[in-house]
Amino acid sequence: MVLPYTWLKLNHSSTSGQYSVIGGIETQLWQLASEYYNFSIEWIIEPNSHFGAQYENGSWSGLIAAIMNNEIDLAVGGLMPTTKRLEVVDFLFPYDHDQYTFANQPLPETGSHMDLLIRPFHYKVFICILFTVILFWLFNWIEKKLQQQQYSETNNHHNLLWINFCLLVRQPYHWMSSTGSAIRIALIIWAFSSIILVNFYLYTLCSMLALPLIDKIDTINKFIDACNTGYLIPMAISNTSVEEFFLNSQVDTVRNLWSSHLMLLPNYSLPFTLLLSSSNRPYYALIAARKNLLFLQSVKGKDKIYLPPYTEKSSLFPSLLATPVQKGFHYKRPFERFVSRLITTGIMTHWEMLDSIKLRFYLKRGKGGKFQTFFDNTSMSQQDDEENVDDNNEHRIDDINFIDFTIQHLQSIFYLYLSMIIISSLTFISEIFNHFLMFGNFIYDIS
């Protein structure tokens, strides 16, 4: 089982032990081809889970060897045409394309958040604000000295710094009408500036809180640097196109990663165990096809598996997926026409989306545990036996919960909104009461 390309189920009702197709792009493709061209298919599971690699003596293993030895006619499983493979077998028209990337455990956030309140502004902005405060302090000191000389008998001084602070936090200053013309001009300039500063600061801070900037390993260069420093331990499957890519690479950093850090494993069982482990450092990363890793992520969740965004910088190398056949295969040309026509219809994408829905359905029913090693064909018999087990709590996945969204989930938002309205209303009433109280005292002083 190599999702999203193959998805077979052992048919226990059949005495011959035949497999039936549940999903998978390539398995459904050839099932449809068998119906169109009227031929039968016998699915044979490769026991060693090897796609096909060349040994030092020149012989081959896995599915490629089975084709060369005339044991099978076609090989499915998302195989990639490589230079060495094309020397011994033929490939049909590519039915899909992908990129090889990496997946790792979600790494803990590094750094401190103590500077979150000062991050919205550049340090030059804070220097300008400090310089403005100093200018207002000097202006306030000069205005105070002039007022003491001209109106020594009265004490009607306004603290300009306090007024600026009130305007900055959007609070009213009730004695604004008694200020002088010079102060009013300065305050008007500051009021417009404070509106821009406060709005920019609040919007930027809210954006940072809603979408925090996390320093993730999202490019191949960052990935290689993390592996060279020992922060990540890269893993890959032996006897695959990944191994051939590293062997033939002319990039020094890639060759150094291959010779010094890369851990080659026979199948996906141990990499998945290490990748999903919750232990501390060192952290592990798996190099594989993106679509395979996406299905693993859909099983375990984004909180367990991190995939970099689909960009050119996050791609180790691109890949084409095709079906290998024997050299001189008699039906190569009609099969290639059939594959190319299916691609133009877009049915491949439709099958892939349906497989994703089926996978979520199995997870919701509590049978998601059997997908933990869907790359590992050696566990196929064990996985097929689990199909006959009734749905119960023993097969539930503890780390994935399906919760139906209802109107009850909006109660907390409604109560928060209601409490804010009540607080705002009480504040408004207190401001009105305070205003009338001050106005009454002013009338009393006049009388």
PDB file of C-alpha atoms in Angstrom, residues 224 226-236 253-264 285:
ATOM      1  CA  ILE A 224      20.832  21.011   4.894  1.00  0.00           C
ATOM      2  CA  ALA A 226      20.063  21.964  10.176  1.00  0.00           C
ATOM      3  CA  CYS A 227      21.401  18.527   9.240  1.00  0.00           C
ATOM      4  CA  ASN A 228      25.016  19.730   9.140  1.00  0.00           C
ATOM      5  CA  THR A 229      24.698  21.255  12.613  1.00  0.00           C
ATOM      6  CA  GLY A 230      23.199  18.055  14.015  1.00  0.00           C
ATOM      7  CA  TYR A 231      19.824  19.637  14.735  1.00  0.00           C
ATOM      8  CA  LEU A 232      18.083  17.238  12.327  1.00  0.00           C
ATOM      9  CA  ILE A 233      18.924  13.659  11.402  1.00  0.00           C
ATOM     10  CA  PRO A 234      17.841  13.009   7.781  1.00  0.00           C
ATOM     11  CA  MET A 235      16.391   9.629   6.828  1.00  0.00           C
ATOM     12  CA  ALA A 236      15.661   8.065   3.452  1.00  0.00           C
ATOM     13  CA  THR A 253      26.483  20.256   0.200  1.00  0.00           C
ATOM     14  CA  VAL A 254      24.202  17.468  -1.016  1.00  0.00           C
ATOM     15  CA  ARG A 255      27.072  14.988  -1.292  1.00  0.00           C
ATOM     16  CA  ASN A 256      28.252  15.947   2.182  1.00  0.00           C
ATOM     17  CA  LEU A 257      24.740  15.322   3.499  1.00  0.00           C
ATOM     18  CA  TRP A 258      24.765  11.915   1.835  1.00  0.00           C
ATOM     19  CA  SER A 259      28.185  10.846   3.072  1.00  0.00           C
ATOM     20  CA  SER A 260      28.046  12.231   6.604  1.00  0.00           C
ATOM     21  CA  HIS A 261      24.488  12.502   7.878  1.00  0.00           C
ATOM     22  CA  LEU A 262      21.922  10.582   5.811  1.00  0.00           C
ATOM     23  CA  MET A 263      20.465   7.476   7.463  1.00  0.00           C
ATOM     24  CA  LEU A 264      19.336   4.828   4.949  1.00  0.00           C
ATOM     25  CA  ALA A 285      13.406  14.215   9.148  1.00  0.00           C
TER      26      ALA A 285
END
